[in-house]
mmCIF file of C-alpha atoms in Angstrom:
data_model
loop_
_atom_site.group_PDB
_atom_site.id
_atom_site.type_symbol
_atom_site.label_atom_id
_atom_site.label_comp_id
_atom_site.label_asym_id
_atom_site.label_seq_id
_atom_site.Cartn_x
_atom_site.Cartn_y
_atom_site.Cartn_z
ATOM 1 C CA MET A 1 18.457 -13.582 14.141
ATOM 2 C CA PRO A 2 17.446 -16.223 11.565
ATOM 3 C CA PRO A 3 16.681 -15.158 7.966
ATOM 4 C CA TRP A 4 12.938 -15.579 8.453
ATOM 5 C CA THR A 5 12.768 -13.143 11.404
ATOM 6 C CA ALA A 6 10.640 -10.056 10.725
ATOM 7 C CA THR A 7 12.618 -6.877 11.389
ATOM 8 C CA ALA A 8 9.840 -4.534 12.543
ATOM 9 C CA PRO A 9 8.993 -6.471 15.756
ATOM 10 C CA MET A 10 12.707 -6.553 16.565
ATOM 11 C CA ALA A 11 12.711 -2.753 16.785
ATOM 12 C CA ASP A 12 9.976 -2.878 19.437
ATOM 13 C CA ALA A 13 11.904 -5.574 21.274
ATOM 14 C CA THR A 14 15.059 -3.450 21.193
ATOM 15 C CA THR A 15 13.258 -0.536 22.814
ATOM 16 C CA ALA A 16 11.723 -2.780 25.480
ATOM 17 C CA TRP A 17 15.034 -4.442 26.328
ATOM 18 C CA ARG A 18 16.877 -1.144 26.618
ATOM 19 C CA GLU A 19 14.156 0.424 28.766
ATOM 20 C CA THR A 20 13.694 -2.516 31.138
ATOM 21 C CA ALA A 21 17.192 -3.925 31.354
ATOM 22 C CA GLY A 22 19.240 -0.862 30.509
ATOM 23 C CA VAL A 23 21.672 -2.935 28.484
ATOM 24 C CA ALA A 24 23.093 -2.635 25.015
ATOM 25 C CA VAL A 25 21.444 -4.801 22.369
ATOM 26 C CA GLU A 26 23.334 -6.728 19.702
ATOM 27 C CA TYR A 27 21.740 -8.709 16.894
ATOM 28 C CA VAL A 28 23.632 -11.603 15.356
ATOM 29 C CA LEU A 29 22.324 -12.258 11.845
ATOM 30 C CA GLU A 30 22.425 -15.838 10.632
ATOM 31 C CA PRO A 31 23.027 -16.159 6.860
ATOM 32 C CA LEU A 32 20.962 -18.395 4.626
ATOM 33 C CA ALA A 33 22.161 -21.972 4.318
ATOM 34 C CA SER A 34 24.856 -22.069 1.640
ATOM 35 C CA THR A 35 23.816 -25.616 0.748
ATOM 36 C CA HIS A 36 20.613 -24.266 -0.814
ATOM 37 C CA HIS A 37 21.755 -20.865 -2.113
ATOM 38 C CA THR A 38 24.703 -19.427 -3.990
ATOM 39 C CA GLU A 39 27.236 -17.433 -1.992
ATOM 40 C CA ARG A 40 26.204 -14.292 -3.832
ATOM 41 C CA ASP A 41 22.524 -14.849 -3.007
ATOM 42 C CA VAL A 42 23.425 -15.456 0.645
ATOM 43 C CA ALA A 43 25.371 -12.184 0.733
ATOM 44 C CA ALA A 44 22.598 -10.197 -0.983
ATOM 45 C CA GLU A 45 19.918 -11.495 1.402
ATOM 46 C CA LEU A 46 22.089 -10.645 4.389
ATOM 47 C CA VAL A 47 22.572 -7.073 3.169
ATOM 48 C CA ARG A 48 18.837 -6.622 2.534
ATOM 49 C CA ARG A 49 18.047 -7.861 6.039
ATOM 50 C CA ALA A 50 20.708 -5.674 7.643
ATOM 51 C CA ALA A 51 19.451 -2.611 5.761
ATOM 52 C CA ARG A 52 15.869 -3.300 6.839
ATOM 53 C CA LEU A 53 17.030 -3.796 10.429
ATOM 54 C CA TRP A 54 18.936 -0.508 10.372
ATOM 55 C CA GLY A 55 15.820 1.066 8.885
ATOM 56 C CA THR A 56 13.738 0.222 11.967
ATOM 57 C CA GLN A 57 15.465 3.029 13.846
ATOM 58 C CA SER A 58 13.603 6.283 14.167
ATOM 59 C CA GLY A 59 14.959 9.076 12.028
ATOM 60 C CA GLY A 60 16.905 12.049 13.256
ATOM 61 C CA PRO A 61 20.476 12.739 14.317
ATOM 62 C CA GLN A 62 20.878 9.957 16.874
ATOM 63 C CA ALA A 63 23.223 7.039 17.346
ATOM 64 C CA PRO A 64 22.084 3.520 16.459
ATOM 65 C CA ALA A 65 20.012 1.839 19.190
ATOM 66 C CA PHE A 66 21.746 -1.515 18.720
ATOM 67 C CA ASP A 67 24.807 -3.251 17.349
ATOM 68 C CA ALA A 68 24.782 -5.978 14.720
ATOM 69 C CA ALA A 69 27.081 -8.804 13.678
ATOM 70 C CA ILE A 70 26.924 -11.904 11.503
ATOM 71 C CA ALA A 71 27.297 -15.524 12.503
ATOM 72 C CA GLU A 72 30.047 -17.686 11.013
ATOM 73 C CA PRO A 73 31.785 -15.169 8.729
ATOM 74 C CA TRP A 74 34.544 -17.713 8.032
ATOM 75 C CA ALA A 75 34.500 -20.962 6.090
ATOM 76 C CA SER A 76 36.996 -23.816 6.173
ATOM 77 C CA ALA A 77 38.982 -24.100 2.968
ATOM 78 C CA ALA A 78 39.135 -27.426 1.170
ATOM 79 C CA GLY A 79 42.459 -29.235 1.159
ATOM 80 C CA GLY A 80 44.868 -30.922 3.474
ATOM 81 C CA ARG A 81 45.472 -27.990 5.852
ATOM 82 C CA ALA A 82 42.656 -26.604 7.974
ATOM 83 C CA THR A 83 42.487 -22.930 7.057
ATOM 84 C CA ALA A 84 39.673 -20.433 7.370
ATOM 85 C CA GLN A 85 38.697 -17.984 4.666
ATOM 86 C CA PRO A 86 36.151 -15.155 4.785
ATOM 87 C CA THR A 87 32.841 -15.927 3.120
ATOM 88 C CA ALA A 88 31.178 -13.763 0.482
ATOM 89 C CA ALA A 89 28.737 -12.746 3.211
ATOM 90 C CA ALA A 90 31.666 -11.478 5.291
ATOM 91 C CA ALA A 91 32.867 -9.317 2.399
ATOM 92 C CA ALA A 92 29.360 -7.930 1.928
ATOM 93 C CA TRP A 93 29.077 -7.305 5.665
ATOM 94 C CA ARG A 94 32.281 -5.284 5.664
ATOM 95 C CA THR A 95 30.908 -3.151 2.826
ATOM 96 C CA ILE A 96 27.571 -2.396 4.491
ATOM 97 C CA ALA A 97 29.305 -1.677 7.803
ATOM 98 C CA ASP A 98 31.452 0.923 6.057
ATOM 99 C CA GLN A 99 28.460 2.400 4.239
ATOM 100 C CA LEU A 100 26.345 2.751 7.407
ATOM 101 C CA ARG A 101 29.164 4.099 9.562
ATOM 102 C CA ASP A 102 28.224 7.523 11.001
ATOM 103 C CA ARG A 103 24.875 7.424 9.220
ATOM 104 C CA VAL A 104 21.379 7.086 10.598
ATOM 105 C CA PHE A 105 18.096 6.036 9.004
ATOM 106 C CA ALA A 106 16.196 9.058 7.677
ATOM 107 C CA GLY A 107 13.172 7.476 6.008
ATOM 108 C CA GLU A 108 11.974 5.240 3.203
ATOM 109 C CA TRP A 109 11.420 6.486 -0.335
ATOM 110 C CA ARG A 110 8.581 4.833 -2.235
ATOM 111 C CA VAL A 111 10.232 4.934 -5.648
ATOM 112 C CA GLY A 112 8.068 2.256 -7.271
ATOM 113 C CA ARG A 113 5.987 -0.830 -6.666
ATOM 114 C CA GLY A 114 8.125 -3.850 -5.869
ATOM 115 C CA LEU A 115 11.190 -1.677 -5.179
ATOM 116 C CA ARG A 116 12.794 -0.742 -1.868
ATOM 117 C CA CYS A 117 14.814 2.409 -1.228
ATOM 118 C CA LEU A 118 16.054 3.448 2.230
ATOM 119 C CA ILE A 119 17.483 6.897 2.999
ATOM 120 C CA PHE A 120 20.365 7.369 5.428
ATOM 121 C CA ALA A 121 21.699 10.747 6.550
ATOM 122 C CA PRO A 122 24.967 11.593 8.318
ATOM 123 C CA ILE A 123 24.651 11.656 12.113
ATOM 124 C CA ASP A 124 26.628 14.892 12.114
ATOM 125 C CA GLY A 125 24.815 17.256 9.784
ATOM 126 C CA ASP A 126 28.069 19.084 9.029
ATOM 127 C CA SER A 127 29.893 15.886 8.081
ATOM 128 C CA ASP A 128 31.347 15.640 4.587
ATOM 129 C CA ARG A 129 30.263 11.997 4.533
ATOM 130 C CA GLY A 130 26.929 12.918 2.974
ATOM 131 C CA GLY A 131 23.743 10.934 2.580
ATOM 132 C CA LEU A 132 23.198 7.426 1.265
ATOM 133 C CA LEU A 133 20.512 5.429 -0.499
ATOM 134 C CA ILE A 134 20.307 1.639 -0.306
ATOM 135 C CA ALA A 135 18.017 0.377 -3.058
ATOM 136 C CA TRP A 136 17.036 -2.987 -4.480
ATOM 137 C CA ARG A 137 14.373 -4.815 -6.414
ATOM 138 C CA GLU A 138 11.908 -6.973 -4.506
ATOM 139 C CA ASP A 139 9.210 -8.204 -6.895
ATOM 140 C CA ALA A 140 8.957 -5.459 -9.510
ATOM 141 C CA PRO A 141 8.896 -6.581 -13.169
ATOM 142 C CA ALA A 142 12.333 -6.357 -14.751
ATOM 143 C CA ASP A 143 11.292 -3.526 -17.089
ATOM 144 C CA ARG A 144 10.189 -1.423 -14.094
ATOM 145 C CA ALA A 145 13.168 -2.197 -11.855
ATOM 146 C CA TRP A 146 14.715 1.254 -12.184
ATOM 147 C CA LEU A 147 15.339 4.123 -9.826
ATOM 148 C CA ARG A 148 14.631 7.149 -12.003
ATOM 149 C CA ALA A 149 14.788 10.259 -9.872
ATOM 150 C CA ALA A 150 16.466 13.607 -9.321
ATOM 151 C CA LEU A 151 19.326 12.892 -6.922
ATOM 152 C CA GLY A 152 21.147 16.197 -7.447
ATOM 153 C CA ASP A 153 23.140 18.009 -10.113
ATOM 154 C CA ALA A 154 26.332 15.968 -9.769
ATOM 155 C CA PRO A 155 27.217 12.377 -10.639
ATOM 156 C CA VAL A 156 26.516 9.813 -7.923
ATOM 157 C CA THR A 157 28.671 6.875 -6.886
ATOM 158 C CA LEU A 158 27.194 3.376 -7.070
ATOM 159 C CA THR A 159 28.763 0.657 -4.925
ATOM 160 C CA ASP A 160 27.770 -3.004 -5.138
ATOM 161 C CA ILE A 161 27.539 -5.303 -2.123
ATOM 162 C CA PHE A 162 31.220 -6.245 -2.404
ATOM 163 C CA GLY A 163 32.558 -2.689 -2.643
ATOM 164 C CA ASN A 164 33.013 -2.293 -6.411
ATOM 165 C CA ARG A 165 32.284 1.275 -7.484
ATOM 166 C CA HIS A 166 31.376 3.321 -10.525
ATOM 167 C CA THR A 167 29.737 6.684 -11.130
ATOM 168 C CA ILE A 168 26.684 7.727 -13.098
ATOM 169 C CA GLY A 169 25.686 11.252 -14.035
ATOM 170 C CA PRO A 170 22.281 12.903 -14.379
ATOM 171 C CA GLU A 171 20.475 12.882 -17.712
ATOM 172 C CA THR A 172 18.193 15.586 -19.078
ATOM 173 C CA ASP A 173 14.843 14.661 -20.616
ATOM 174 C CA ASP A 174 13.941 15.494 -24.208
ATOM 175 C CA ASP A 175 12.337 18.848 -23.424
ATOM 176 C CA GLY A 176 15.242 19.903 -21.202
ATOM 177 C CA THR A 177 12.991 20.413 -18.183
ATOM 178 C CA HIS A 178 13.936 17.604 -15.790
ATOM 179 C CA GLN A 179 17.201 15.967 -14.760
ATOM 180 C CA THR A 180 17.211 12.399 -13.433
ATOM 181 C CA HIS A 181 19.658 9.685 -12.525
ATOM 182 C CA ASP A 182 18.600 6.388 -14.128
ATOM 183 C CA ILE A 183 19.818 3.459 -12.036
ATOM 184 C CA PRO A 184 18.907 -0.194 -12.750
ATOM 185 C CA LEU A 185 18.003 -2.226 -9.670
ATOM 186 C CA SER A 186 18.281 -5.939 -8.955
ATOM 187 C CA ALA A 187 17.877 -8.236 -5.974
ATOM 188 C CA GLU A 188 21.399 -7.224 -4.937
ATOM 189 C CA PRO A 189 21.229 -3.905 -3.069
ATOM 190 C CA VAL A 190 23.179 -0.980 -4.465
ATOM 191 C CA TYR A 191 24.645 1.831 -2.347
ATOM 192 C CA ILE A 192 24.176 5.288 -3.839
ATOM 193 C CA GLU A 193 26.370 8.116 -2.517
ATOM 194 C CA GLY A 194 26.844 11.711 -3.577
ATOM 195 C CA ILE A 195 23.124 12.444 -3.370
ATOM 196 C CA ASP A 196 21.500 15.719 -2.389
ATOM 197 C CA THR A 197 20.023 14.315 0.823
ATOM 198 C CA GLU A 198 17.522 17.102 1.476
ATOM 199 C CA LEU A 199 16.280 17.031 -2.123
ATOM 200 C CA VAL A 200 15.760 13.276 -1.846
ATOM 201 C CA ARG A 201 13.922 13.630 1.469
ATOM 202 C CA PHE A 202 11.721 16.359 -0.022
ATOM 203 C CA GLN A 203 10.723 14.087 -2.886
ATOM 204 C CA SER A 204 10.098 11.169 -0.532
ATOM 205 C CA SER A 205 7.657 13.334 1.446
ATOM 206 C CA LEU A 206 5.386 14.065 -1.516
ATOM 207 C CA SER A 207 2.299 11.902 -1.328
ATOM 208 C CA PHE A 208 -1.456 11.554 -1.568
ATOM 209 C CA ASP A 209 -3.211 10.826 1.718
ATOM 210 C CA PRO A 210 -4.745 8.321 1.699
ATOM 211 C CA ALA A 211 -2.641 6.647 -0.986
ATOM 212 C CA ILE A 212 -5.524 4.436 -2.143
ATOM 213 C CA ILE A 213 -8.033 6.295 -4.300
ATOM 214 C CA GLN A 214 -11.534 4.927 -3.942
ATOM 215 C CA SER A 215 -13.341 3.948 -7.125
ATOM 216 C CA VAL A 216 -16.593 5.842 -6.586
ATOM 217 C CA ALA A 217 -18.734 8.230 -8.596
ATOM 218 C CA GLY A 218 -18.474 11.932 -7.807
ATOM 219 C CA GLU A 219 -15.848 14.048 -6.106
ATOM 220 C CA GLN A 220 -13.634 12.900 -3.251
ATOM 221 C CA THR A 221 -11.261 14.928 -1.100
ATOM 222 C CA TYR A 222 -7.652 13.910 -0.559
ATOM 223 C CA GLU A 223 -4.600 15.722 0.776
ATOM 224 C CA VAL A 224 -1.235 16.359 -0.854
ATOM 225 C CA LEU A 225 1.590 16.242 1.700
ATOM 226 C CA ILE A 226 4.652 18.469 1.270
ATOM 227 C CA SER A 227 7.483 18.424 3.833
ATOM 228 C CA ASN A 228 10.514 20.677 4.187
ATOM 229 C CA PRO A 229 13.686 18.832 5.316
ATOM 230 C CA TRP A 230 15.903 21.940 5.021
ATOM 231 C CA ASP A 231 16.764 24.340 7.842
ATOM 232 C CA ILE A 232 15.485 27.249 5.737
ATOM 233 C CA PRO A 233 12.034 27.835 4.164
ATOM 234 C CA ALA A 234 11.140 25.861 1.041
ATOM 235 C CA SER A 235 8.757 27.326 -1.496
ATOM 236 C CA GLY A 236 7.612 26.838 -5.042
ATOM 237 C CA ARG A 237 4.872 25.543 -7.248
ATOM 238 C CA LEU A 238 3.749 21.917 -7.386
ATOM 239 C CA ILE A 239 1.760 20.476 -10.294
ATOM 240 C CA ILE A 240 -0.059 17.145 -10.141
ATOM 241 C CA THR A 241 0.926 15.982 -13.624
ATOM 242 C CA GLU A 242 -0.529 12.476 -13.414
ATOM 243 C CA PRO A 243 -3.045 10.937 -13.312
ATOM 244 C CA GLY A 244 -4.774 12.915 -15.996
ATOM 245 C CA GLY A 245 -3.267 16.249 -16.878
ATOM 246 C CA TYR A 246 -1.611 17.021 -20.182
ATOM 247 C CA ASP A 247 -0.772 14.099 -22.459
ATOM 248 C CA ALA A 248 2.444 15.016 -24.269
ATOM 249 C CA ALA A 249 2.061 12.147 -26.746
ATOM 250 C CA SER A 250 -1.328 13.295 -28.038
ATOM 251 C CA ARG A 251 -0.752 16.963 -27.166
ATOM 252 C CA SER A 252 -4.129 17.098 -25.495
ATOM 253 C CA ARG A 253 -5.567 17.167 -22.014
ATOM 254 C CA ASP A 254 -6.685 13.887 -20.474
ATOM 255 C CA ARG A 255 -10.248 14.666 -19.421
ATOM 256 C CA SER A 256 -10.893 11.300 -17.783
ATOM 257 C CA TRP A 257 -9.568 12.797 -14.536
ATOM 258 C CA GLU A 258 -10.540 15.996 -12.722
ATOM 259 C CA ILE A 259 -8.179 17.126 -9.950
ATOM 260 C CA THR A 260 -8.669 20.548 -8.358
ATOM 261 C CA PRO A 261 -6.361 22.297 -7.831
ATOM 262 C CA ARG A 262 -3.722 20.726 -10.058
ATOM 263 C CA SER A 263 -1.311 23.574 -9.384
ATOM 264 C CA ILE A 264 -0.351 24.296 -5.766
ATOM 265 C CA THR A 265 1.763 27.203 -4.540
ATOM 266 C CA PHE A 266 3.517 26.378 -1.271
ATOM 267 C CA ASP A 267 5.772 27.963 1.333
ATOM 268 C CA VAL A 268 6.817 25.525 4.048
ATOM 269 C CA ALA A 269 8.763 26.426 7.186
ATOM 270 C CA PRO A 270 11.878 24.419 8.109
ATOM 271 C CA GLY A 271 11.032 20.958 9.392
ATOM 272 C CA GLU A 272 7.308 21.431 8.827
ATOM 273 C CA THR A 273 4.740 19.524 6.733
ATOM 274 C CA VAL A 274 1.738 21.090 5.016
ATOM 275 C CA ARG A 275 -1.410 19.319 3.862
ATOM 276 C CA VAL A 276 -3.203 20.735 0.844
ATOM 277 C CA PRO A 277 -6.763 19.489 0.158
ATOM 278 C CA VAL A 278 -7.570 18.509 -3.434
ATOM 279 C CA THR A 279 -10.779 17.163 -4.950
ATOM 280 C CA VAL A 280 -10.553 14.150 -7.239
ATOM 281 C CA SER A 281 -13.031 12.573 -9.636
ATOM 282 C CA PHE A 282 -12.535 10.292 -12.614
ATOM 283 C CA SER A 283 -14.359 8.500 -15.380
ATOM 284 C CA ARG A 284 -15.945 5.106 -14.854
ATOM 285 C CA ALA A 285 -13.718 3.848 -17.676
ATOM 286 C CA ILE A 286 -10.622 4.151 -15.458
ATOM 287 C CA GLU A 287 -9.533 0.671 -14.404
ATOM 288 C CA ALA A 288 -8.777 -0.291 -10.829
ATOM 289 C CA GLY A 289 -5.228 -1.224 -9.950
ATOM 290 C CA PRO A 290 -1.858 0.453 -9.504
ATOM 291 C CA ILE A 291 -1.260 3.958 -10.843
ATOM 292 C CA ASP A 292 1.606 6.437 -10.784
ATOM 293 C CA ILE A 293 0.985 9.801 -9.132
ATOM 294 C CA VAL A 294 3.469 12.241 -10.667
ATOM 295 C CA PHE A 295 4.382 15.574 -9.082
ATOM 296 C CA ASP A 296 6.346 18.272 -10.932
ATOM 297 C CA THR A 297 7.760 20.876 -8.552
ATOM 298 C CA ASP A 298 9.437 24.189 -9.336
ATOM 299 C CA LEU A 299 11.417 24.219 -6.099
ATOM 300 C CA VAL A 300 13.355 26.894 -4.236
ATOM 301 C CA ALA A 301 15.124 26.046 -0.975
ATOM 302 C CA GLU A 302 18.849 26.441 -0.342
ATOM 303 C CA ARG A 303 19.047 27.162 -4.066
ATOM 304 C CA GLU A 304 16.802 27.276 -7.113
ATOM 305 C CA TYR A 305 16.374 23.641 -8.104
ATOM 306 C CA GLY A 306 14.178 24.263 -11.130
ATOM 307 C CA TRP A 307 11.661 21.593 -12.049
ATOM 308 C CA VAL A 308 11.924 18.337 -10.094
ATOM 309 C CA ARG A 309 9.772 15.336 -11.041
ATOM 310 C CA ALA A 310 8.785 12.733 -8.434
ATOM 311 C CA SER A 311 6.621 9.669 -9.045
ATOM 312 C CA VAL A 312 4.696 8.075 -6.178
ATOM 313 C CA PRO A 313 2.991 4.645 -6.359
ATOM 314 C CA GLY A 314 -0.770 4.832 -5.901
ATOM 315 C CA GLU A 315 -3.753 2.573 -6.339
ATOM 316 C CA ILE A 316 -7.408 2.661 -7.353
ATOM 317 C CA SER A 317 -9.680 0.227 -5.539
ATOM 318 C CA LEU A 318 -13.070 -0.085 -3.879
ATOM 319 C CA ASP A 319 -13.129 -0.909 -0.182
ATOM 320 C CA GLY A 320 -14.841 -4.195 0.549
ATOM 321 C CA VAL A 321 -14.970 -5.427 -3.050
ATOM 322 C CA GLU A 322 -12.591 -7.485 -5.169
ATOM 323 C CA MET A 323 -13.037 -8.485 -8.799
ATOM 324 C CA GLU A 324 -11.069 -10.839 -11.025
ATOM 325 C CA ILE A 325 -11.557 -11.064 -14.806
ATOM 326 C CA ALA A 326 -10.813 -14.053 -17.054
ATOM 327 C CA TYR A 327 -11.996 -15.395 -20.398
ATOM 328 C CA ARG A 328 -12.364 -18.687 -22.229
ATOM 329 C CA LYS A 329 -13.154 -19.935 -25.703
ATOM 330 C CA PRO A 330 -15.528 -22.933 -25.533
ATOM 331 C CA ALA A 331 -14.565 -24.033 -29.043
ATOM 332 C CA ALA A 332 -12.000 -23.363 -31.744
ATOM 333 C CA GLY A 333 -12.548 -22.027 -35.226
ATOM 334 C CA PRO A 334 -13.273 -18.694 -36.915
ATOM 335 C CA ASP A 335 -16.807 -18.540 -35.474
ATOM 336 C CA ALA A 336 -15.866 -19.404 -31.898
ATOM 337 C CA ASP A 337 -17.572 -17.624 -29.031
ATOM 338 C CA LEU A 338 -15.740 -15.691 -26.331
ATOM 339 C CA ILE A 339 -16.951 -15.972 -22.742
ATOM 340 C CA VAL A 340 -15.705 -13.378 -20.251
ATOM 341 C CA GLU A 341 -15.954 -14.323 -16.581
ATOM 342 C CA ALA A 342 -16.086 -11.848 -13.696
ATOM 343 C CA THR A 343 -15.648 -13.119 -10.139
ATOM 344 C CA VAL A 344 -16.833 -10.533 -7.615
ATOM 345 C CA THR A 345 -16.112 -11.031 -3.901
ATOM 346 C CA ASN A 346 -17.615 -9.092 -1.021
ATOM 347 C CA THR A 347 -14.754 -8.630 1.457
ATOM 348 C CA GLY A 348 -16.652 -6.055 3.493
ATOM 349 C CA GLN A 349 -19.131 -6.254 6.343
ATOM 350 C CA THR A 350 -22.400 -5.364 4.593
ATOM 351 C CA THR A 351 -24.517 -6.879 1.824
ATOM 352 C CA ARG A 352 -23.790 -5.426 -1.635
ATOM 353 C CA SER A 353 -25.686 -5.444 -4.949
ATOM 354 C CA PHE A 354 -24.238 -4.559 -8.347
ATOM 355 C CA ASP A 355 -25.124 -3.957 -11.955
ATOM 356 C CA ALA A 356 -22.431 -5.268 -14.293
ATOM 357 C CA PHE A 357 -21.496 -4.547 -17.904
ATOM 358 C CA ALA A 358 -18.882 -5.962 -20.273
ATOM 359 C CA PHE A 359 -17.487 -3.989 -23.215
ATOM 360 C CA GLY A 360 -15.543 -5.295 -26.191
ATOM 361 C CA PRO A 361 -14.294 -3.024 -29.008
ATOM 362 C CA GLY A 362 -16.878 -2.938 -31.778
ATOM 363 C CA MET A 363 -19.256 -5.194 -29.837
ATOM 364 C CA PRO A 364 -22.605 -4.540 -28.134
ATOM 365 C CA ARG A 365 -22.261 -4.314 -24.375
ATOM 366 C CA VAL A 366 -23.361 -7.312 -22.318
ATOM 367 C CA ARG A 367 -25.235 -6.787 -19.064
ATOM 368 C CA ALA A 368 -25.620 -8.843 -15.869
ATOM 369 C CA SER A 369 -26.599 -8.209 -12.263
ATOM 370 C CA ILE A 370 -25.420 -9.355 -8.847
ATOM 371 C CA GLY A 371 -28.032 -9.166 -6.117
ATOM 372 C CA SER A 372 -27.577 -9.499 -2.345
ATOM 373 C CA LEU A 373 -23.935 -10.520 -2.206
ATOM 374 C CA GLU A 374 -23.353 -11.312 1.468
ATOM 375 C CA PRO A 375 -20.061 -10.595 3.300
ATOM 376 C CA GLY A 376 -17.493 -13.248 2.419
ATOM 377 C CA GLN A 377 -19.437 -14.483 -0.595
ATOM 378 C CA SER A 378 -18.331 -14.517 -4.232
ATOM 379 C CA ALA A 379 -20.432 -14.425 -7.371
ATOM 380 C CA VAL A 380 -19.396 -15.340 -10.912
ATOM 381 C CA ARG A 381 -21.057 -13.701 -13.882
ATOM 382 C CA TYR A 382 -20.555 -14.729 -17.515
ATOM 383 C CA PHE A 383 -20.595 -12.310 -20.436
ATOM 384 C CA PRO A 384 -20.949 -14.070 -23.812
ATOM 385 C CA PHE A 385 -19.684 -12.514 -27.034
ATOM 386 C CA PRO A 386 -21.094 -14.845 -29.749
ATOM 387 C CA LYS A 387 -18.758 -15.643 -32.646
ATOM 388 C CA ALA A 388 -16.406 -12.882 -31.455
ATOM 389 C CA ALA A 389 -13.311 -14.813 -30.343
ATOM 390 C CA ALA A 390 -11.411 -13.978 -33.521
ATOM 391 C CA ALA A 391 -12.572 -10.361 -33.683
ATOM 392 C CA LEU A 392 -11.606 -9.713 -30.058
ATOM 393 C CA GLY A 393 -8.232 -11.429 -30.351
ATOM 394 C CA GLY A 394 -5.546 -8.922 -29.423
ATOM 395 C CA GLU A 395 -8.120 -6.587 -27.839
ATOM 396 C CA ARG A 396 -8.899 -5.680 -24.244
ATOM 397 C CA VAL A 397 -12.346 -6.491 -22.880
ATOM 398 C CA ILE A 398 -13.581 -4.369 -19.983
ATOM 399 C CA VAL A 399 -15.957 -5.342 -17.179
ATOM 400 C CA SER A 400 -17.443 -2.631 -14.981
ATOM 401 C CA ILE A 401 -19.648 -3.080 -11.930
ATOM 402 C CA ALA A 402 -21.604 -0.358 -10.127
ATOM 403 C CA GLU A 403 -23.422 -0.478 -6.818
ATOM 404 C CA ALA A 404 -27.170 -0.606 -7.299
ATOM 405 C CA ASP A 405 -27.746 1.660 -4.301
ATOM 406 C CA GLY A 406 -24.466 3.490 -3.790
ATOM 407 C CA PRO A 407 -21.596 5.367 -5.451
ATOM 408 C CA GLY A 408 -19.160 2.455 -5.596
ATOM 409 C CA ARG A 409 -17.975 1.144 -8.937
ATOM 410 C CA LEU A 410 -15.111 -1.002 -10.092
ATOM 411 C CA THR A 411 -13.680 -1.474 -13.575
ATOM 412 C CA LYS A 412 -11.126 -4.040 -14.727
ATOM 413 C CA GLY A 413 -10.072 -5.535 -18.032
ATOM 414 C CA VAL A 414 -8.495 -8.595 -19.579
ATOM 415 C CA ASP A 415 -6.341 -8.854 -22.698
ATOM 416 C CA VAL A 416 -7.570 -11.501 -25.137
ATOM 417 C CA LEU A 417 -4.741 -13.350 -26.837
ATOM 418 C CA ALA A 418 -4.713 -13.217 -30.609
ATOM 419 C CA ARG A 419 -4.622 -16.714 -32.105
#
C-alpha cells in the first residue's frame, strides 16, 4: 500500500475480497522514501495512514476486518559490518500496534477545521483498557491547532508516536462552568488515553444537519442531532450558544442571528439518535465562510456531568455561487484611490442575476449589478472608493450580493493593509 493510496476505497476492497474469496486480508504499508523526508516525518505519515486505515472499519464491538504490516522496518547500519537496525517508522509502528490492540474504530470527532480526531473503543466493553483518541493537525492554522474539549474529570495520558508519555489534567474556565482538556496538536499524531469514551462519543454526535447553512433571506429549517452512546437513557438541556446567542464580552445578546429554539430539552433512549428541528435566520451582514457551532449541554447519563461544551465546525455558503474579494491601489500617495474587486462565479445549473454593494467604514456604499450570469461563467465587478486608500487602511471592506429574483445572498470581506 503506497503512501499515495486512498484509504476509503481500500475498505470497500477489503469487504469484496473477504466476501468473494473468503480469505484474510493483510495490508503492507510502504513508508515514504527516506531520501526525501526525515525519519520522523516518515514515521508520522505512516501513523496517520495506519490510523485512517483502521478508521475505515465500521464501528461497534467487532474484530478488525484485516491485518496490517509495514514494509522494510529495518535499515542497514553504516560501517564495516552489515547489521540491521529498526527504523524510526518501526518504532512508531510498534507504538500504534500497542495502542490499537483490542480496540475498534468507534467514529470520527470533528473537533475543528484542518484537524483530525479518531475515536477507538475497547472491543470488550468491560475491558479496563478504555477508549482512545488519535488526533493530529492536517492544515489548520497553528493558532487553531488545539483539541479543546471535555474528555472527562480525570487527567488523560498523552503518548507520542514513539511511546513517550505524559499526563494533562482538565482546566476550568473563568466562570467555573466548563471543564476542558487543552491539547496542542501537530502533524505528528498523539494518542490520548484515559478518556470518558461515552462522553466523547456523545459530543461527537452533536451536529447541525445539513452542516452547511445556506446564505439566504428568511427562515430556514435545520435539525440538531443528539445521540446516546450509553446503555442507559441520557437526558438534559442543550443550548445552541453560537452562532449568535449571548456575547459575554459585550454582555449583550447578538441579534444578528435568530435560532428557535435555542434551548432544547432532550431524553434519548440507549443507542438512539433524536433529530430536533430548529429554524435559523441571520442578518445580511453575516459573512460567508467557516463558523463554529457551539453547544452547551447540561447532561445526565450514567452520572450528572454538569455543563459540557462542544464546538462543531460549520459553514455559511450559497449553493451554486462563489465569490472572491480583492483590492488594489492604482497609485500611491495620501489621495490614492482604493478599488475593490469582486469575482462572482456561477457554479450552478441555472442563470443567475445579482445586485451588488460594497461597504467601507465611513464611506458611501458603492453599487453594481450582475445580469444573466450563465452556468460556469464568472463576472468581475469593480467598486471604486475615490481618495480613500489611506482612510480605509487597516479596515475591512465588505461586498454583498443578492439575487435579483430570489432569496440568495452572499457577503464577504477583505482586510485592507494599513500603509
